[in-house]
Amino acid sequence: MKLTRLCRSAESEIRDNCPAMYVAGDPTVMVGQGTKLDPETAAELLDRAGDEDGVAIPTATVLRAAGLFLATQGRPGIAAEVEAFLAEWDGDRA
């Protein structure tokens, strides 16, 4: 599977380029690179198959990846809208 990185978290400079979001060669699949969940949290995942695991990825990174992906699909204004939302959302949480 060929992966193309869409974006990474602002904290990724400190954490070896992680977390990050990728789009696969098949554009219906996105892949997240994040911090592996602790066993207690992983146990809360529903219907997890034996070859699956969970990772923690900041919501902002997921939203940014979605905006960037949509921009590559002919919706260039979406990425700017996501960034504006994130700037406002970050301000609300501060």
N, CA, C and O atoms as a Tinker XYZ file with bonds, in Angstrom:
   376  protein
     1  N      0.848000   -1.169000    0.000000    73     2
     2  CA     0.000000    0.000000    0.000000    64     1     3
     3  C      0.901000    1.241000    0.000000    63     2     4     5
     4  O      1.755000    1.389000    0.874000    81     3
     5  N      0.710000    2.121000   -0.970000    73     3     6
     6  CA     1.477000    3.359000   -1.027000    64     5     7
     7  C      0.770000    4.422000   -0.195000    63     6     8     9
     8  O     -0.429000    4.646000   -0.355000    81     7
     9  N      1.513000    5.076000    0.693000    73     7    10
    10  CA     0.950000    6.125000    1.544000    64     9    11
    11  C      1.551000    7.479000    1.184000    63    10    12    13
    12  O      2.737000    7.587000    0.869000    81    11
    13  N      0.709000    8.510000    1.237000    73    11    14
    14  CA     1.148000    9.889000    1.057000    64    13    15
    15  C      0.737000   10.667000    2.295000    63    14    16    17
    16  O     -0.443000   10.703000    2.642000    81    15
    17  N      1.705000   11.293000    2.966000    73    15    18
    18  CA     1.374000   12.036000    4.185000    64    17    19
    19  C      0.606000   13.300000    3.825000    63    18    20    21
    20  O      1.039000   14.089000    2.985000    81    19
    21  N     -0.540000   13.478000    4.473000    73    19    22
    22  CA    -1.348000   14.683000    4.303000    64    21    23
    23  C     -0.888000   15.774000    5.250000    63    22    24    25
    24  O     -0.690000   16.918000    4.839000    81    23
    25  N     -0.716000   15.423000    6.519000    73    23    26
    26  CA    -0.310000   16.409000    7.509000    64    25    27
    27  C      0.186000   15.695000    8.753000    63    26    28    29
    28  O      0.022000   14.486000    8.918000    81    27
    29  N      0.791000   16.478000    9.613000    73    27    30
    30  CA     1.242000   15.968000   10.904000    64    29    31
    31  C      0.857000   16.977000   11.969000    63    30    32    33
    32  O      0.558000   18.133000   11.671000    81    31
    33  N      0.866000   16.538000   13.180000    73    31    34
    34  CA     0.498000   17.386000   14.304000    64    33    35
    35  C      1.557000   18.449000   14.544000    63    34    36    37
    36  O      2.730000   18.251000   14.228000    81    35
    37  N      1.142000   19.571000   15.102000    73    35    38
    38  CA     2.092000   20.636000   15.446000    64    37    39
    39  C      3.136000   20.123000   16.436000    63    38    40    41
    40  O      4.269000   20.605000   16.437000    81    39
    41  N      2.776000   19.166000   17.270000    73    39    42
    42  CA     3.703000   18.608000   18.247000    64    41    43
    43  C      4.671000   17.618000   17.613000    63    42    44    45
    44  O      5.573000   17.120000   18.287000    81    43
    45  N      4.496000   17.324000   16.320000    73    43    46
    46  CA     5.300000   16.278000   15.690000    64    45    47
    47  C      6.780000   16.630000   15.606000    63    46    48    49
    48  O      7.615000   15.730000   15.507000    81    47
    49  N      7.128000   17.915000   15.643000    73    47    50
    50  CA     8.539000   18.294000   15.642000    64    49    51
    51  C      9.246000   17.710000   16.860000    63    50    52    53
    52  O     10.429000   17.372000   16.804000    81    51
    53  N      8.518000   17.597000   17.943000    73    51    54
    54  CA     9.076000   17.096000   19.192000    64    53    55
    55  C      9.021000   15.568000   19.230000    63    54    56    57
    56  O      9.847000   14.932000   19.885000    81    55
    57  N      8.056000   14.984000   18.533000    73    55    58
    58  CA     7.787000   13.553000   18.673000    64    57    59
    59  C      8.063000   12.760000   17.400000    63    58    60    61
    60  O      7.270000   11.889000   17.043000    81    59
    61  N      9.151000   13.034000   16.715000    73    59    62
    62  CA     9.550000   12.237000   15.544000    64    61    63
    63  C      8.476000   12.170000   14.457000    63    62    64    65
    64  O      8.164000   11.094000   13.949000    81    63
    65  N      7.916000   13.325000   14.108000    73    63    66
    66  CA     6.933000   13.438000   13.016000    64    65    67
    67  C      5.644000   12.666000   13.276000    63    66    68    69
    68  O      4.961000   12.264000   12.333000    81    67
    69  N      5.316000   12.461000   14.508000    73    67    70
    70  CA     4.123000   11.717000   14.888000    64    69    71
    71  C      3.314000   12.565000   15.864000    63    70    72    73
    72  O      3.931000   13.234000   16.693000    81    71
    73  N      2.043000   12.588000   15.834000    73    71    74
    74  CA     1.144000   11.848000   14.965000    64    73    75
    75  C      1.010000   12.501000   13.587000    63    74    76    77
    76  O      1.310000   13.680000   13.396000    81    75
    77  N      0.554000   11.700000   12.651000    73    75    78
    78  CA     0.377000   12.166000   11.280000    64    77    79
    79  C     -0.781000   11.405000   10.639000    63    78    80    81
    80  O     -1.188000   10.345000   11.114000    81    79
    81  N     -1.298000   11.970000    9.554000    73    79    82
    82  CA    -2.363000   11.323000    8.791000    64    81    83
    83  C     -1.903000   11.164000    7.350000    63    82    84    85
    84  O     -1.284000   12.060000    6.776000    81    83
    85  N     -2.218000   10.007000    6.778000    73    83    86
    86  CA    -1.831000    9.660000    5.416000    64    85    87
    87  C     -3.069000    9.259000    4.623000    63    86    88    89
    88  O     -4.064000    8.810000    5.191000    81    87
    89  N     -2.997000    9.427000    3.307000    73    87    90
    90  CA    -4.001000    8.856000    2.417000    64    89    91
    91  C     -3.309000    7.718000    1.677000    63    90    92    93
    92  O     -2.153000    7.834000    1.268000    81    91
    93  N     -4.030000    6.628000    1.515000    73    91    94
    94  CA    -3.474000    5.456000    0.840000    64    93    95
    95  C     -3.601000    5.624000   -0.671000    63    94    96    97
    96  O     -4.279000    6.533000   -1.150000    81    95
    97  N     -2.947000    4.746000   -1.406000    73    95    98
    98  CA    -3.089000    4.742000   -2.858000    64    97    99
    99  C     -4.552000    4.644000   -3.260000    63    98   100   101
   100  O     -4.957000    5.206000   -4.277000    81    99
   101  N     -5.331000    3.946000   -2.483000    73    99   102
   102  CA    -6.784000    3.889000   -2.640000    64   101   103
   103  C     -7.335000    5.059000   -1.841000    63   102   104   105
   104  O     -7.293000    5.023000   -0.611000    81   103
   105  N     -7.860000    6.117000   -2.506000    73   103   106
   106  CA    -8.260000    7.321000   -1.777000    64   105   107
   107  C     -9.441000    7.138000   -0.829000    63   106   108   109
   108  O     -9.850000    8.093000   -0.169000    81   107
   109  N     -9.991000    5.938000   -0.749000    73   107   110
   110  CA   -11.062000    5.705000    0.217000    64   109   111
   111  C    -10.500000    5.299000    1.576000    63   110   112   113
   112  O    -11.259000    5.067000    2.516000    81   111
   113  N     -9.165000    5.211000    1.687000    73   111   114
   114  CA    -8.540000    4.766000    2.925000    64   113   115
   115  C     -7.576000    5.832000    3.435000    63   114   116   117
   116  O     -6.719000    6.312000    2.692000    81   115
   117  N     -7.722000    6.202000    4.714000    73   115   118
   118  CA    -6.759000    7.058000    5.385000    64   117   119
   119  C     -6.089000    6.235000    6.477000    63   118   120   121
   120  O     -6.692000    5.322000    7.040000    81   119
   121  N     -4.847000    6.566000    6.766000    73   119   122
   122  CA    -4.087000    5.853000    7.794000    64   121   123
   123  C     -3.582000    6.878000    8.795000    63   122   124   125
   124  O     -3.062000    7.927000    8.415000    81   123
   125  N     -3.735000    6.573000   10.055000    73   123   126
   126  CA    -3.248000    7.443000   11.110000    64   125   127
   127  C     -2.031000    6.851000   11.785000    63   126   128   129
   128  O     -1.967000    5.650000   12.048000    81   127
   129  N     -1.072000    7.707000   12.061000    73   127   130
   130  CA     0.121000    7.313000   12.815000    64   129   131
   131  C      0.055000    8.085000   14.127000    63   130   132   133
   132  O      0.078000    9.316000   14.126000    81   131
   133  N     -0.024000    7.383000   15.224000    73   131   134
   134  CA    -0.149000    8.063000   16.502000    64   133   135
   135  C      0.434000    7.242000   17.630000    63   134   136   137
   136  O      1.153000    6.267000   17.410000    81   135
   137  N      0.116000    7.649000   18.823000    73   135   138
   138  CA     0.600000    6.971000   20.013000    64   137   139
   139  C     -0.279000    5.757000   20.286000    63   138   140   141
   140  O     -1.502000    5.877000   20.358000    81   139
   141  N      0.330000    4.607000   20.437000    73   139   142
   142  CA    -0.417000    3.381000   20.717000    64   141   143
   143  C     -1.192000    3.545000   22.020000    63   142   144   145
   144  O     -0.680000    4.085000   23.001000    81   143
   145  N     -2.421000    3.072000   22.010000    73   143   146
   146  CA    -3.261000    3.188000   23.202000    64   145   147
   147  C     -2.785000    2.263000   24.312000    63   146   148   149
   148  O     -2.233000    1.192000   24.061000    81   147
   149  N     -3.009000    2.696000   25.524000    73   147   150
   150  CA    -2.712000    1.823000   26.652000    64   149   151
   151  C     -3.722000    0.669000   26.647000    63   150   152   153
   152  O     -4.801000    0.812000   26.071000    81   151
   153  N     -3.404000   -0.454000   27.265000    73   151   154
   154  CA    -4.278000   -1.633000   27.209000    64   153   155
   155  C     -5.705000   -1.376000   27.692000    63   154   156   157
   156  O     -6.653000   -1.925000   27.129000    81   155
   157  N     -5.869000   -0.552000   28.722000    73   155   158
   158  CA    -7.212000   -0.284000   29.239000    64   157   159
   159  C     -8.058000    0.459000   28.215000    63   158   160   161
   160  O     -9.228000    0.130000   28.019000    81   159
   161  N     -7.471000    1.464000   27.559000    73   159   162
   162  CA    -8.213000    2.222000   26.552000    64   161   163
   163  C     -8.460000    1.354000   25.319000    63   162   164   165
   164  O     -9.557000    1.380000   24.761000    81   163
   165  N     -7.469000    0.593000   24.891000    73   163   166
   166  CA    -7.632000   -0.288000   23.731000    64   165   167
   167  C     -8.762000   -1.290000   23.966000    63   166   168   169
   168  O     -9.470000   -1.662000   23.030000    81   167
   169  N     -8.928000   -1.725000   25.209000    73   167   170
   170  CA    -9.992000   -2.682000   25.540000    64   169   171
   171  C    -11.376000   -2.084000   25.340000    63   170   172   173
   172  O    -12.351000   -2.822000   25.201000    81   171
   173  N    -11.477000   -0.750000   25.325000    73   171   174
   174  CA   -12.767000   -0.091000   25.130000    64   173   175
   175  C    -13.178000   -0.015000   23.661000    63   174   176   177
   176  O    -14.332000    0.295000   23.364000    81   175
   177  N    -12.250000   -0.293000   22.731000    73   175   178
   178  CA   -12.583000   -0.265000   21.308000    64   177   179
   179  C    -13.551000   -1.398000   20.996000    63   178   180   181
   180  O    -13.339000   -2.531000   21.428000    81   179
   181  N    -14.593000   -1.106000   20.264000    73   179   182
   182  CA   -15.614000   -2.096000   19.954000    64   181   183
   183  C    -15.217000   -2.940000   18.741000    63   182   184   185
   184  O    -14.688000   -2.420000   17.758000    81   183
   185  N    -15.470000   -4.208000   18.821000    73   183   186
   186  CA   -15.297000   -5.123000   17.692000    64   185   187
   187  C    -13.906000   -5.064000   17.076000    63   186   188   189
   188  O    -13.775000   -5.133000   15.854000    81   187
   189  N    -12.881000   -4.941000   17.881000    73   187   190
   190  CA   -11.511000   -4.886000   17.388000    64   189   191
   191  C    -11.050000   -6.288000   17.031000    63   190   192   193
   192  O    -11.094000   -7.198000   17.859000    81   191
   193  N    -10.605000   -6.454000   15.784000    73   191   194
   194  CA   -10.108000   -7.749000   15.322000    64   193   195
   195  C     -8.703000   -7.992000   15.876000    63   194   196   197
   196  O     -8.048000   -7.067000   16.358000    81   195
   197  N     -8.254000   -9.225000   15.804000    73   195   198
   198  CA    -6.961000   -9.596000   16.357000    64   197   199
   199  C     -5.785000   -8.870000   15.725000    63   198   200   201
   200  O     -4.754000   -8.686000   16.373000    81   199
   201  N     -5.922000   -8.453000   14.464000    73   199   202
   202  CA    -4.820000   -7.763000   13.791000    64   201   203
   203  C     -4.980000   -6.243000   13.836000    63   202   204   205
   204  O     -4.258000   -5.534000   13.136000    81   203
   205  N     -5.907000   -5.729000   14.641000    73   203   206
   206  CA    -6.148000   -4.293000   14.736000    64   205   207
   207  C     -5.650000   -3.745000   16.069000    63   206   208   209
   208  O     -5.559000   -4.456000   17.069000    81   207
   209  N     -5.333000   -2.464000   16.042000    73   207   210
   210  CA    -4.940000   -1.769000   17.258000    64   209   211
   211  C     -5.464000   -0.347000   17.146000    63   210   212   213
   212  O     -5.900000    0.071000   16.074000    81   211
   213  N     -5.425000    0.382000   18.216000    73   211   214
   214  CA    -5.856000    1.771000   18.207000    64   213   215
   215  C     -4.698000    2.696000   18.512000    63   214   216   217
   216  O     -3.782000    2.343000   19.255000    81   215
   217  N     -4.749000    3.895000   17.926000    73   215   218
   218  CA    -3.755000    4.920000   18.223000    64   217   219
   219  C     -4.483000    6.226000   18.514000    63   218   220   221
   220  O     -5.581000    6.469000   18.014000    81   219
   221  N     -3.853000    7.055000   19.329000    73   219   222
   222  CA    -4.412000    8.367000   19.657000    64   221   223
   223  C     -3.854000    9.387000   18.668000    63   222   224   225
   224  O     -2.640000    9.494000   18.489000    81   223
   225  N     -4.752000   10.131000   18.029000    73   223   226
   226  CA    -4.394000   11.177000   17.076000    64   225   227
   227  C     -5.193000   12.417000   17.469000    63   226   228   229
   228  O     -6.408000   12.323000   17.642000    81   227
   229  N     -4.547000   13.582000   17.617000    73   227   230
   230  CA    -5.295000   14.783000   17.987000    64   229   231
   231  C     -6.404000   15.085000   16.980000    63   230   232   233
   232  O     -6.205000   14.959000   15.772000    81   231
   233  N     -7.557000   15.480000   17.477000    73   231   234
   234  CA    -8.692000   15.816000   16.621000    64   233   235
   235  C     -8.307000   16.840000   15.569000    63   234   236   237
   236  O     -8.729000   16.726000   14.418000    81   235
   237  N     -7.510000   17.845000   15.941000    73   235   238
   238  CA    -7.099000   18.872000   14.982000    64   237   239
   239  C     -6.341000   18.258000   13.808000    63   238   240   241
   240  O     -6.505000   18.705000   12.672000    81   239
   241  N     -5.522000   17.253000   14.057000    73   239   242
   242  CA    -4.765000   16.612000   12.983000    64   241   243
   243  C     -5.702000   15.866000   12.042000    63   242   244   245
   244  O     -5.521000   15.912000   10.825000    81   243
   245  N     -6.694000   15.183000   12.587000    73   243   246
   246  CA    -7.671000   14.463000   11.767000    64   245   247
   247  C     -8.471000   15.447000   10.913000    63   246   248   249
   248  O     -8.658000   15.222000    9.717000    81   247
   249  N     -8.943000   16.538000   11.525000    73   247   250
   250  CA    -9.715000   17.527000   10.775000    64   249   251
   251  C     -8.872000   18.177000    9.687000    63   250   252   253
   252  O     -9.339000   18.363000    8.564000    81   251
   253  N     -7.628000   18.524000   10.018000    73   251   254
   254  CA    -6.730000   19.133000    9.030000    64   253   255
   255  C     -6.512000   18.171000    7.863000    63   254   256   257
   256  O     -6.532000   18.592000    6.707000    81   255
   257  N     -6.307000   16.897000    8.151000    73   255   258
   258  CA    -6.120000   15.898000    7.092000    64   257   259
   259  C     -7.356000   15.814000    6.202000    63   258   260   261
   260  O     -7.239000   15.730000    4.979000    81   259
   261  N     -8.536000   15.837000    6.810000    73   259   262
   262  CA    -9.773000   15.780000    6.021000    64   261   263
   263  C     -9.880000   16.998000    5.108000    63   262   264   265
   264  O    -10.238000   16.865000    3.938000    81   263
   265  N     -9.574000   18.179000    5.632000    73   263   266
   266  CA    -9.628000   19.395000    4.815000    64   265   267
   267  C     -8.643000   19.338000    3.662000    63   266   268   269
   268  O     -8.983000   19.695000    2.534000    81   267
   269  N     -7.430000   18.893000    3.933000    73   267   270
   270  CA    -6.413000   18.797000    2.882000    64   269   271
   271  C     -6.792000   17.750000    1.842000    63   270   272   273
   272  O     -6.582000   17.954000    0.646000    81   271
   273  N     -7.348000   16.634000    2.294000    73   271   274
   274  CA    -7.793000   15.608000    1.355000    64   273   275
   275  C     -8.896000   16.145000    0.453000    63   274   276   277
   276  O     -8.859000   15.944000   -0.761000    81   275
   277  N     -9.875000   16.824000    1.038000    73   275   278
   278  CA   -10.961000   17.384000    0.224000    64   277   279
   279  C    -10.439000   18.422000   -0.760000    63   278   280   281
   280  O    -10.960000   18.544000   -1.868000    81   279
   281  N     -9.421000   19.166000   -0.366000    73   279   282
   282  CA    -8.816000   20.144000   -1.277000    64   281   283
   283  C     -8.229000   19.439000   -2.501000    63   282   284   285
   284  O     -8.307000   19.963000   -3.613000    81   283
   285  N     -7.640000   18.256000   -2.305000    73   283   286
   286  CA    -7.090000   17.514000   -3.448000    64   285   287
   287  C     -8.184000   16.929000   -4.327000    63   286   288   289
   288  O     -7.925000   16.511000   -5.455000    81   287
   289  N     -9.398000   16.900000   -3.813000    73   287   290
   290  CA   -10.529000   16.353000   -4.557000    64   289   291
   291  C    -11.396000   17.452000   -5.179000    63   290   292   293
   292  O    -12.561000   17.229000   -5.507000    81   291
   293  N    -10.809000   18.634000   -5.333000    73   291   294
   294  CA   -11.519000   19.718000   -6.004000    64   293   295
   295  C    -12.292000   20.651000   -5.099000    63   294   296   297
   296  O    -13.104000   21.440000   -5.581000    81   295
   297  N    -12.064000   20.581000   -3.807000    73   295   298
   298  CA   -12.740000   21.468000   -2.852000    64   297   299
   299  C    -11.703000   22.308000   -2.124000    63   298   300   301
   300  O    -11.541000   22.147000   -0.914000    81   299
   301  N    -10.982000   23.212000   -2.823000    73   299   302
   302  CA    -9.855000   23.934000   -2.220000    64   301   303
   303  C    -10.238000   24.838000   -1.052000    63   302   304   305
   304  O     -9.404000   25.085000   -0.181000    81   303
   305  N    -11.448000   25.327000   -1.007000    73   303   306
   306  CA   -11.853000   26.201000    0.090000    64   305   307
   307  C    -12.015000   25.486000    1.420000    63   306   308   309
   308  O    -11.992000   26.116000    2.477000    81   307
   309  N    -12.179000   24.174000    1.367000    73   307   310
   310  CA   -12.411000   23.402000    2.593000    64   309   311
   311  C    -11.215000   23.495000    3.535000    63   310   312   313
   312  O    -11.394000   23.676000    4.739000    81   311
   313  N    -10.003000   23.376000    3.008000    73   311   314
   314  CA    -8.811000   23.416000    3.863000    64   313   315
   315  C     -8.737000   24.735000    4.618000    63   314   316   317
   316  O     -8.412000   24.753000    5.805000    81   315
   317  N     -9.036000   25.843000    3.938000    73   315   318
   318  CA    -9.022000   27.156000    4.596000    64   317   319
   319  C    -10.107000   27.239000    5.662000    63   318   320   321
   320  O     -9.882000   27.805000    6.732000    81   319
   321  N    -11.279000   26.683000    5.381000    73   319   322
   322  CA   -12.365000   26.674000    6.376000    64   321   323
   323  C    -11.967000   25.871000    7.612000    63   322   324   325
   324  O    -12.234000   26.284000    8.741000    81   323
   325  N    -11.334000   24.735000    7.394000    73   323   326
   326  CA   -10.884000   23.906000    8.521000    64   325   327
   327  C     -9.868000   24.668000    9.352000    63   326   328   329
   328  O     -9.950000   24.671000   10.581000    81   327
   329  N     -8.905000   25.316000    8.695000    73   327   330
   330  CA    -7.885000   26.076000    9.429000    64   329   331
   331  C     -8.523000   27.212000   10.230000    63   330   332   333
   332  O     -8.129000   27.467000   11.368000    81   331
   333  N     -9.498000   27.887000    9.643000    73   331   334
   334  CA   -10.191000   28.969000   10.362000    64   333   335
   335  C    -10.943000   28.399000   11.568000    63   334   336   337
   336  O    -10.913000   28.977000   12.655000    81   335
   337  N    -11.606000   27.280000   11.371000    73   335   338
   338  CA   -12.308000   26.631000   12.477000    64   337   339
   339  C    -11.330000   26.249000   13.587000    63   338   340   341
   340  O    -11.591000   26.497000   14.764000    81   339
   341  N    -10.201000   25.645000   13.204000    73   339   342
   342  CA    -9.225000   25.215000   14.207000    64   341   343
   343  C     -8.646000   26.396000   14.972000    63   342   344   345
   344  O     -8.418000   26.299000   16.178000    81   343
   345  N     -8.405000   27.501000   14.291000    73   343   346
   346  CA    -7.887000   28.695000   14.971000    64   345   347
   347  C     -8.907000   29.211000   15.987000    63   346   348   349
   348  O     -8.543000   29.599000   17.097000    81   347
   349  N    -10.166000   29.211000   15.606000    73   347   350
   350  CA   -11.230000   29.659000   16.519000    64   349   351
   351  C    -11.424000   28.652000   17.648000    63   350   352   353
   352  O    -11.573000   29.035000   18.808000    81   351
   353  N    -11.423000   27.369000   17.310000    73   351   354
   354  CA   -11.626000   26.308000   18.285000    64   353   355
   355  C    -10.502000   26.302000   19.295000    63   354   356   357
   356  O    -10.749000   26.136000   20.489000    81   355
   357  N     -9.267000   26.480000   18.845000    73   355   358
   358  CA    -8.128000   26.536000   19.744000    64   357   359
   359  C     -8.256000   27.734000   20.698000    63   358   360   361
   360  O     -7.933000   27.640000   21.882000    81   359
   361  N     -8.732000   28.857000   20.155000    73   359   362
   362  CA    -8.935000   30.029000   20.987000    64   361   363
   363  C     -9.997000   29.811000   22.038000    63   362   364   365
   364  O     -9.871000   30.288000   23.165000    81   363
   365  N    -11.071000   29.072000   21.663000    73   363   366
   366  CA   -12.142000   28.777000   22.604000    64   365   367
   367  C    -11.656000   27.886000   23.741000    63   366   368   369
   368  O    -12.143000   27.993000   24.867000    81   367
   369  N    -10.699000   27.009000   23.453000    73   367   370
   370  CA   -10.218000   26.054000   24.452000    64   369   371
   371  C     -9.121000   26.628000   25.320000    63   370   372   373
   372  O     -8.807000   26.062000   26.368000    81   371
   373  N     -8.535000   27.731000   24.913000    73   371   374
   374  CA    -7.407000   28.303000   25.668000    64   373   375
   375  C     -7.855000   28.917000   26.977000    63   374   376
   376  O     -7.030000   29.438000   27.728000    81   375
